[in-house]
CSV table of C-alpha atoms in Angstrom, one decimal:
chain,number,residue,atom,x,y,z
A,152,LYS,CA,43.2,-74.7,5.7
A,153,ALA,CA,44.1,-78.3,6.7
A,154,LEU,CA,45.1,-79.1,3.2
A,155,LYS,CA,47.2,-75.9,2.8
A,156,ARG,CA,49.0,-76.7,6.1
A,157,GLU,CA,49.7,-80.3,5.1
A,158,ALA,CA,51.0,-79.2,1.7
A,159,LEU,CA,53.2,-76.4,3.0
A,160,LEU,CA,54.7,-78.5,5.8
A,161,ALA,CA,55.5,-81.3,3.2
A,162,ASN,CA,58.1,-79.1,1.7
A,163,PRO,CA,61.5,-81.0,1.7
A,164,ALA,CA,63.2,-77.9,3.1
A,165,LEU,CA,61.4,-78.7,6.4
A,166,ALA,CA,63.3,-81.9,7.1
A,167,PHE,CA,63.1,-81.2,10.8
A,168,ASP,CA,60.4,-81.2,13.5
A,169,ARG,CA,61.5,-78.7,16.1
A,170,ILE,CA,62.1,-75.0,16.0
A,171,LEU,CA,64.0,-73.2,18.8
A,172,MET,CA,62.4,-69.8,19.6
A,173,VAL,CA,62.2,-67.1,22.2
A,174,GLN,CA,58.9,-66.6,24.0
A,175,SER,CA,58.4,-63.2,25.4
A,176,PHE,CA,55.7,-62.7,28.0
A,177,HIS,CA,56.3,-58.9,28.3
A,178,GLY,CA,59.0,-56.4,27.7
A,179,PRO,CA,60.2,-54.3,24.6
A,180,ARG,CA,61.9,-56.4,22.0
A,181,PHE,CA,63.5,-53.8,19.8
A,182,THR,CA,64.9,-50.3,19.9
A,183,ALA,CA,64.7,-47.6,17.3
A,184,ASN,CA,66.6,-48.3,14.0
A,185,TRP,CA,69.4,-45.9,14.9
A,186,GLN,CA,69.8,-47.7,18.3
A,187,THR,CA,71.4,-51.0,19.2
A,188,ARG,CA,70.4,-53.4,22.0
A,189,VAL,CA,71.9,-51.3,24.7
A,190,SER,CA,69.4,-48.4,24.2
A,191,ALA,CA,66.7,-50.7,25.5
A,192,PRO,CA,65.2,-49.8,28.9
A,193,PRO,CA,67.2,-51.2,31.9
A,194,LYS,CA,66.4,-54.6,33.2
A,195,VAL,CA,64.5,-53.2,36.2
A,196,SER,CA,61.9,-50.4,36.2
A,197,ASN,CA,60.2,-49.2,39.4
A,198,GLY,CA,61.5,-52.3,41.2
A,199,ALA,CA,59.9,-54.7,38.7
A,200,PRO,CA,61.6,-56.7,35.9
A,201,ASN,CA,61.2,-55.1,32.4
A,202,TYR,CA,61.5,-58.5,30.7
A,203,HIS,CA,60.1,-62.0,31.1
A,204,ASP,CA,61.5,-64.3,28.4
A,205,GLN,CA,62.2,-68.0,27.9
A,206,LEU,CA,63.7,-70.3,25.3
A,207,VAL,CA,61.2,-72.8,23.9
A,208,VAL,CA,60.9,-75.5,21.3
A,209,LEU,CA,58.0,-75.8,18.9
A,210,SER,CA,57.1,-79.2,17.4
A,211,LEU,CA,55.8,-78.9,13.9
A,212,GLU,CA,54.2,-82.3,14.1
A,213,SER,CA,52.2,-81.7,17.3
A,214,GLY,CA,52.1,-77.9,17.4
A,215,LYS,CA,53.2,-78.1,21.1
A,216,VAL,CA,55.5,-75.5,22.6
A,217,THR,CA,57.8,-76.8,25.3
A,218,PRO,CA,60.0,-74.6,27.6
A,219,VAL,CA,63.7,-75.2,27.3
A,220,TYR,CA,65.2,-72.6,29.6
A,221,HIS,CA,62.9,-70.6,31.9
A,222,PRO,CA,64.9,-68.4,34.2
A,223,GLU,CA,63.7,-65.7,36.6
A,224,PRO,CA,62.2,-62.8,34.6
A,225,THR,CA,65.0,-61.5,32.4
A,226,PHE,CA,65.8,-60.7,28.8
A,227,ILE,CA,66.7,-63.4,26.3
A,228,GLY,CA,67.5,-62.7,22.6
A,229,ASP,CA,70.1,-62.8,19.8
A,230,VAL,CA,69.8,-66.6,19.6
A,231,ASP,CA,72.4,-68.4,17.5
A,232,LEU,CA,72.5,-72.2,17.3
A,233,HIS,CA,75.8,-74.1,16.9
A,234,PHE,CA,76.4,-76.0,13.7
A,235,ASP,CA,76.2,-79.3,15.7
A,236,GLY,CA,72.8,-78.3,17.1
A,237,ASN,CA,73.9,-79.1,20.6
A,238,LYS,CA,74.4,-75.6,22.1
A,239,VAL,CA,73.1,-72.1,21.7
A,240,LEU,CA,74.3,-68.6,22.3
A,241,PHE,CA,72.0,-65.9,23.5
A,242,THR,CA,72.1,-62.4,25.1
A,243,SER,CA,70.8,-61.8,28.6
A,244,PHE,CA,71.6,-59.8,31.7
A,245,HIS,CA,74.4,-60.8,34.1
A,246,GLY,CA,75.2,-59.8,37.6
A,247,ASP,CA,73.8,-56.6,39.0
A,248,ALA,CA,75.5,-54.2,36.6
A,249,VAL,CA,72.5,-51.8,36.3
A,250,ASN,CA,72.4,-51.0,40.0
A,251,GLN,CA,76.2,-50.5,40.5
A,252,PRO,CA,77.3,-47.0,41.6
A,253,GLY,CA,78.7,-45.0,38.8
A,254,ASN,CA,77.4,-47.3,36.1
A,255,LEU,CA,75.7,-44.6,33.9
A,256,GLN,CA,75.3,-46.4,30.6
A,257,GLY,CA,76.0,-50.1,30.9
A,258,LYS,CA,72.8,-52.3,31.0
A,259,GLY,CA,74.4,-55.5,32.1
A,260,PHE,CA,74.1,-57.4,28.7
A,261,GLY,CA,76.4,-60.4,28.2
A,262,VAL,CA,76.5,-63.4,25.9
A,263,PHE,CA,75.7,-66.8,27.4
A,264,GLU,CA,76.1,-70.3,26.1
A,265,LEU,CA,73.6,-73.1,26.9
A,266,ALA,CA,74.1,-76.8,26.1
A,267,LEU,CA,71.1,-78.5,24.5
A,268,ASP,CA,70.0,-82.0,23.7
A,269,PRO,CA,70.2,-81.9,19.8
A,270,VAL,CA,67.1,-84.1,19.4
A,271,THR,CA,64.6,-82.7,22.0
A,272,GLY,CA,66.2,-79.3,22.6
A,273,ALA,CA,66.1,-79.9,26.4
A,274,ALA,CA,68.7,-77.8,28.3
A,275,ARG,CA,71.7,-79.6,29.7
A,276,GLY,CA,72.8,-77.8,32.8
A,277,GLU,CA,72.8,-74.0,33.3
A,278,PRO,CA,74.0,-71.4,30.9
A,279,ARG,CA,77.4,-69.9,31.3
A,280,LEU,CA,78.5,-66.3,30.6
A,281,ILE,CA,81.0,-66.6,27.8
A,282,THR,CA,81.9,-63.0,27.0
A,283,PRO,CA,84.7,-61.6,29.2
A,284,GLU,CA,84.0,-59.0,31.9
A,285,MET,CA,85.0,-55.7,30.3
A,286,GLY,CA,83.7,-53.2,32.9
A,287,LEU,CA,80.2,-52.4,34.2
A,288,ASP,CA,79.8,-49.7,31.5
A,289,VAL,CA,80.4,-52.2,28.7
A,290,ASP,CA,77.7,-54.4,27.1
A,291,ASN,CA,78.3,-57.5,24.9
A,292,TYR,CA,75.5,-59.1,22.8
A,293,ASP,CA,74.5,-60.3,19.3
A,294,ALA,CA,76.9,-63.2,19.0
A,295,CYS,CA,77.4,-66.0,16.5
A,296,TYR,CA,79.5,-69.1,16.2
A,297,LEU,CA,82.4,-69.1,13.8
A,298,PRO,CA,83.5,-72.2,11.8
A,299,ASP,CA,87.0,-72.2,13.3
A,300,GLY,CA,85.5,-72.6,16.8
A,301,GLY,CA,85.6,-68.9,17.8
A,302,ILE,CA,82.7,-66.7,18.7
A,303,LEU,CA,81.9,-63.3,17.2
A,304,PHE,CA,79.9,-60.7,19.1
A,305,ALA,CA,79.1,-57.0,19.3
A,306,SER,CA,80.5,-54.8,22.1
A,307,THR,CA,80.2,-51.2,23.3
A,308,SER,CA,83.7,-51.3,24.6
A,309,SER,CA,84.8,-48.9,21.9
A,310,TYR,CA,83.0,-46.1,23.8
A,311,GLN,CA,81.3,-44.5,20.8
A,312,GLY,CA,77.9,-43.0,20.4
A,313,VAL,CA,75.5,-41.8,17.7
A,314,PRO,CA,76.4,-38.1,16.9
A,315,CYS,CA,72.9,-36.7,16.3
A,316,VAL,CA,71.8,-37.7,19.9
A,317,GLY,CA,74.9,-36.3,21.5
A,318,GLY,CA,76.4,-39.8,21.9
A,319,GLY,CA,73.6,-40.9,24.2
A,320,ASP,CA,72.9,-44.0,22.2
A,321,TYR,CA,75.9,-46.3,22.3
A,322,VAL,CA,77.0,-48.2,19.2
A,323,ALA,CA,78.9,-51.5,19.0
A,324,ASN,CA,81.8,-52.8,17.0
A,325,LEU,CA,82.6,-56.5,16.4
A,326,PHE,CA,85.0,-58.6,18.5
A,327,ARG,CA,85.9,-62.2,18.6
A,328,ILE,CA,87.0,-64.6,21.3
A,329,ASP,CA,87.8,-68.3,21.4
A,330,ALA,CA,85.4,-71.0,22.6
A,331,LYS,CA,86.6,-70.5,26.2
A,332,GLY,CA,86.0,-66.8,26.1
A,333,ALA,CA,89.7,-65.9,25.9
A,334,ASP,CA,91.9,-64.3,23.2
A,335,LEU,CA,89.8,-61.2,22.8
A,336,ARG,CA,90.3,-59.3,19.5
A,337,ARG,CA,88.6,-56.3,18.1
A,338,LEU,CA,87.7,-56.8,14.4
A,339,THR,CA,85.9,-53.6,13.2
A,340,PHE,CA,86.8,-50.0,13.9
A,341,ASP,CA,83.8,-48.1,12.7
A,342,GLN,CA,82.3,-44.8,14.0
A,343,GLU,CA,78.8,-46.2,13.9
A,344,GLY,CA,77.2,-49.6,14.8
A,345,ASN,CA,77.7,-53.1,13.3
A,346,TRP,CA,74.6,-55.3,13.4
A,347,HIS,CA,73.6,-58.9,13.3
A,348,PRO,CA,76.7,-60.9,12.2
A,349,ALA,CA,75.9,-64.2,10.5
A,350,VAL,CA,78.2,-66.7,8.9
A,351,MET,CA,77.9,-67.5,5.2
A,352,GLU,CA,78.6,-71.0,3.8
A,353,ASP,CA,82.0,-69.9,2.3
A,354,GLY,CA,83.1,-68.9,5.8
A,355,ARG,CA,82.8,-65.1,5.5
A,356,VAL,CA,80.8,-63.1,8.0
A,357,LEU,CA,77.8,-61.1,6.7
A,358,TYR,CA,76.9,-58.1,8.8
A,359,ALA,CA,75.2,-54.7,8.6
A,360,ARG,CA,77.2,-51.5,9.0
A,361,TRP,CA,75.9,-48.0,9.5
A,362,GLU,CA,77.8,-45.3,7.6
A,363,TYR,CA,77.3,-41.8,8.9
A,364,THR,CA,80.1,-39.4,8.2
A,365,ASP,CA,79.9,-37.6,4.9
A,366,SER,CA,76.8,-39.5,3.9
A,367,ALA,CA,73.0,-39.2,4.1
A,368,HIS,CA,72.8,-41.2,7.3
A,369,TYR,CA,69.1,-42.0,6.9
A,370,PHE,CA,69.9,-44.2,4.0
A,371,SER,CA,73.2,-45.9,4.8
A,372,ARG,CA,72.9,-49.3,6.6
A,373,LEU,CA,74.7,-51.4,4.0
A,374,LEU,CA,75.7,-55.0,4.1
A,375,MET,CA,79.4,-55.9,4.6
A,376,THR,CA,81.4,-59.1,4.6
A,377,MET,CA,84.7,-60.0,6.2
A,378,ASN,CA,86.7,-63.0,7.2
A,379,PRO,CA,86.3,-64.3,10.8
A,380,ASP,CA,89.7,-62.7,11.6
A,381,GLY,CA,88.5,-59.3,10.6
A,382,THR,CA,90.5,-59.2,7.3
A,383,ASP,CA,89.1,-58.4,3.8
A,384,GLN,CA,86.2,-56.2,4.9
A,385,LYS,CA,84.3,-55.1,1.9
A,386,ALA,CA,80.8,-54.0,0.8
A,387,PHE,CA,78.4,-56.7,-0.1
A,388,TYR,CA,75.1,-54.9,-1.0
A,389,GLY,CA,73.9,-51.3,-0.9
A,390,SER,CA,77.1,-49.3,-0.9
A,391,ASN,CA,76.4,-45.7,-2.1
A,392,SER,CA,72.7,-46.6,-2.4
A,393,TYR,CA,69.7,-44.6,-1.1
A,394,TRP,CA,67.7,-47.9,-1.1
A,395,PRO,CA,67.4,-50.0,1.0
A,396,ASN,CA,67.5,-47.4,3.8
A,397,SER,CA,68.3,-50.1,6.4
A,398,MET,CA,68.9,-53.8,6.3
A,399,PHE,CA,68.6,-55.9,9.4
A,400,HIS,CA,69.0,-59.6,10.2
A,401,ALA,CA,70.5,-60.5,6.8
A,402,ARG,CA,71.2,-64.2,6.1
A,403,GLN,CA,72.5,-66.1,3.1
A,404,VAL,CA,70.0,-68.4,1.4
A,405,PRO,CA,71.2,-72.0,1.9
A,406,GLY,CA,72.9,-73.5,-1.1
A,407,CYS,CA,72.8,-70.1,-3.0
A,408,PRO,CA,76.1,-68.2,-2.5
A,409,SER,CA,74.9,-65.1,-4.2
A,410,LYS,CA,71.4,-64.9,-2.6
A,411,PHE,CA,70.3,-63.5,0.8
A,412,VAL,CA,67.3,-62.3,2.6
A,413,ALA,CA,67.0,-59.3,4.9
A,414,THR,CA,64.5,-57.0,6.7
A,415,ILE,CA,64.1,-53.8,4.7
A,416,THR,CA,63.0,-50.7,6.7
A,417,GLY,CA,63.6,-47.0,7.2
A,418,HIS,CA,65.4,-44.8,9.7
A,419,HIS,CA,62.6,-43.1,11.7
A,420,ASP,CA,60.5,-46.2,11.2
A,421,ALA,CA,59.2,-49.4,12.6
A,422,SER,CA,61.8,-50.9,14.8
A,423,LYS,CA,63.9,-53.5,13.0
A,424,GLN,CA,60.9,-54.6,10.9
A,425,GLY,CA,59.4,-53.9,7.5
A,426,ALA,CA,59.4,-55.8,4.3
A,427,ILE,CA,61.5,-59.0,3.8
A,428,GLY,CA,63.6,-58.7,0.6
A,429,PHE,CA,65.0,-61.5,-1.4
A,430,PHE,CA,68.3,-60.5,-3.2
A,431,ASP,CA,70.8,-61.9,-5.6
A,432,VAL,CA,74.1,-60.0,-5.8
A,433,SER,CA,74.9,-61.7,-9.1
A,434,ARG,CA,72.2,-59.4,-10.6
A,435,GLY,CA,73.5,-56.3,-9.0
A,436,ARG,CA,74.6,-54.8,-5.7
A,437,HIS,CA,73.2,-51.2,-5.9
A,438,GLU,CA,69.7,-49.9,-5.1
A,439,ALA,CA,67.1,-52.5,-6.3
A,440,ASP,CA,69.4,-54.0,-9.0
A,441,GLY,CA,69.7,-57.2,-7.1
A,442,ALA,CA,66.3,-57.3,-5.5
A,443,LEU,CA,64.3,-60.3,-6.6
A,444,GLN,CA,61.0,-59.7,-4.7
A,445,LEU,CA,59.5,-58.6,-1.4
A,446,LEU,CA,57.6,-61.0,0.8
A,447,THR,CA,53.9,-61.3,-0.2
A,448,GLN,CA,54.5,-59.1,-3.3
A,449,ARG,CA,55.1,-61.8,-5.9
A,450,GLY,CA,55.1,-60.6,-9.5
A,451,LYS,CA,55.5,-56.9,-8.4
A,452,ALA,CA,58.7,-55.0,-9.3
A,453,VAL,CA,60.7,-53.8,-6.3
A,454,GLU,CA,60.6,-50.0,-6.4
A,455,PRO,CA,63.6,-48.3,-4.7
A,456,LEU,CA,61.7,-45.6,-2.9
A,457,VAL,CA,63.9,-42.8,-1.4
A,458,ILE,CA,61.8,-42.0,1.7
A,459,ASP,CA,62.6,-42.0,5.4
A,460,SER,CA,59.7,-43.9,7.0
A,461,LEU,CA,60.0,-46.6,4.3
A,462,SER,CA,58.0,-49.5,5.9
A,463,HIS,CA,55.2,-47.3,7.2
A,464,ARG,CA,54.5,-45.8,3.8
A,465,SER,CA,55.0,-48.7,1.5
A,466,TYR,CA,55.4,-52.2,3.2
A,467,HIS,CA,52.6,-54.0,4.9
A,468,PRO,CA,52.4,-56.3,6.8
A,469,HIS,CA,55.6,-55.8,8.7
A,470,PHE,CA,58.0,-58.7,9.1
A,471,MET,CA,61.2,-59.3,11.0
A,472,GLN,CA,63.9,-61.9,11.7
A,473,PRO,CA,63.9,-64.0,8.5
A,474,TYR,CA,65.5,-67.4,8.6
A,475,PRO,CA,65.7,-68.9,5.0
A,476,LEU,CA,65.3,-72.6,4.6
A,477,ASP,CA,66.0,-72.7,0.8
A,478,ASP,CA,65.5,-70.3,-2.1
A,479,THR,CA,61.7,-70.5,-1.9
A,480,CYS,CA,60.7,-70.6,1.8
A,481,LEU,CA,61.7,-69.2,5.1
A,482,LEU,CA,60.7,-68.7,8.7
A,483,VAL,CA,59.7,-65.2,9.6
A,484,VAL,CA,58.0,-63.3,12.5
A,485,SER,CA,55.2,-60.8,12.3
A,486,ARG,CA,53.5,-59.3,15.4
A,487,GLY,CA,54.9,-62.0,17.6
A,488,THR,CA,53.6,-64.9,15.4
A,489,VAL,CA,56.1,-67.2,13.7
A,490,TYR,CA,55.1,-68.0,10.1
A,491,LEU,CA,56.3,-70.4,7.4
A,492,ALA,CA,56.4,-68.1,4.3
A,493,ASP,CA,57.4,-68.7,0.7
A,494,VAL,CA,58.0,-66.8,-2.5
A,495,PHE,CA,54.5,-67.7,-3.7
A,496,ASP,CA,52.9,-65.4,-1.1
A,497,ASN,CA,51.9,-68.3,1.2
A,498,LEU,CA,51.9,-67.5,4.9
A,499,LEU,CA,51.3,-70.3,7.4
A,500,PRO,CA,51.1,-69.4,11.1
A,501,LEU,CA,53.1,-71.8,13.2
A,502,THR,CA,52.4,-70.3,16.6
A,503,THR,CA,49.3,-69.0,18.3
A,504,ASN,CA,48.4,-67.5,21.7
A,505,GLY,CA,51.8,-65.9,22.6
A,506,ARG,CA,54.7,-63.7,21.5
A,507,PHE,CA,57.4,-65.6,19.8
A,508,PHE,CA,60.6,-64.4,18.1
A,509,GLU,CA,63.9,-65.6,16.5
A,510,PRO,CA,62.9,-69.0,15.1
A,511,VAL,CA,65.8,-71.3,14.3
A,512,PRO,CA,65.4,-74.9,13.1
A,513,LEU,CA,66.7,-77.3,15.8
A,514,ARG,CA,69.0,-79.5,13.8
A,515,LYS,CA,72.6,-80.1,12.8
A,516,THR,CA,73.9,-78.0,9.8
A,517,THR,CA,76.9,-78.3,7.7
A,518,ARG,CA,79.8,-76.3,9.2
A,519,PRO,CA,80.8,-73.5,6.9
A,520,ASN,CA,84.2,-73.3,5.3
A,521,VAL,CA,87.1,-72.5,7.7
A,522,ILE,CA,89.1,-69.5,6.4
A,523,PRO,CA,92.7,-69.6,7.8
A,524,ASP,CA,93.6,-66.7,10.1
A,525,ARG,CA,95.7,-64.1,8.2
A,526,THR,CA,96.6,-61.9,11.1
A,527,HIS,CA,99.9,-61.6,13.0
A,528,GLN,CA,99.5,-61.9,16.7
A,529,ALA,CA,102.1,-60.1,18.8
């Protein structure tokens, strides 16, 4: 075991020591696959906080976990590190939105920014709410930094809901603001939700979109790309496909413009978790045409099964939140443990004795290409 750990950690892709993560002491992390963040239970249940999370840093060298930001019991999630490695966006609760009179649906989610020491990860000051106040019934979350200095995030301000539950589960469209939280613009105008935006190296935004109308909505969370100004929205993978049913937390593989990884799961299925798929769109964009392999299934052909509870019936163990380091290895989460995984079916646990999520290497990365704004502003 010691030799295996030494060999795997010697991978040149791990040219960093610290990993930024969320540690969750209690509270539900994920909603059902047809639900977004805002369908989670409210921040207070029976007078007690529903969540108790903190930002931490793990040292690969020592194995020590050090708290970075430990607030009063609250939710922390949707972590996105700036390209310079010196600040981070995350979703949390703000104000007392849940308990305000007449606030029937808003949960009080907002996007915060926290300055960090780029070497140690230590917090510099207190986080600031960066998304604009849009009403007590509006939630903002799931943000990412843009190469031009802006910030992209999901918002329920479009006042839309999932049809098959009578609109009771709100969905979110994508918006952008500048670094100061001003110049709000709506970028997507979809009936159903947009999930997990992430910037690709060429400057485009990769995100998941749920098609519902005139489609088999159990099998219709495809990947899309667009420019950071909302122009040139087009399908990237899975358009008109019955497999994969749902793709969550997709990210481009560094240095490989046509490759990405994503969590593959079903509709009525394990929440935002299942198999981790490696894809190459240069080989195809439909069904399993571009699927290279599934995590821990090296050498096995990827079978495009058309079943609802996809991960429960075919994919074990369940993984979530992949963060690719190169085209052979990645960080991934399973049952609250962070692993270093690779395409050779190696799994090295990096955390023990706790619930950890959303691992991100604490380091400076190359800023993606800046695509000029093509919109006319009145």
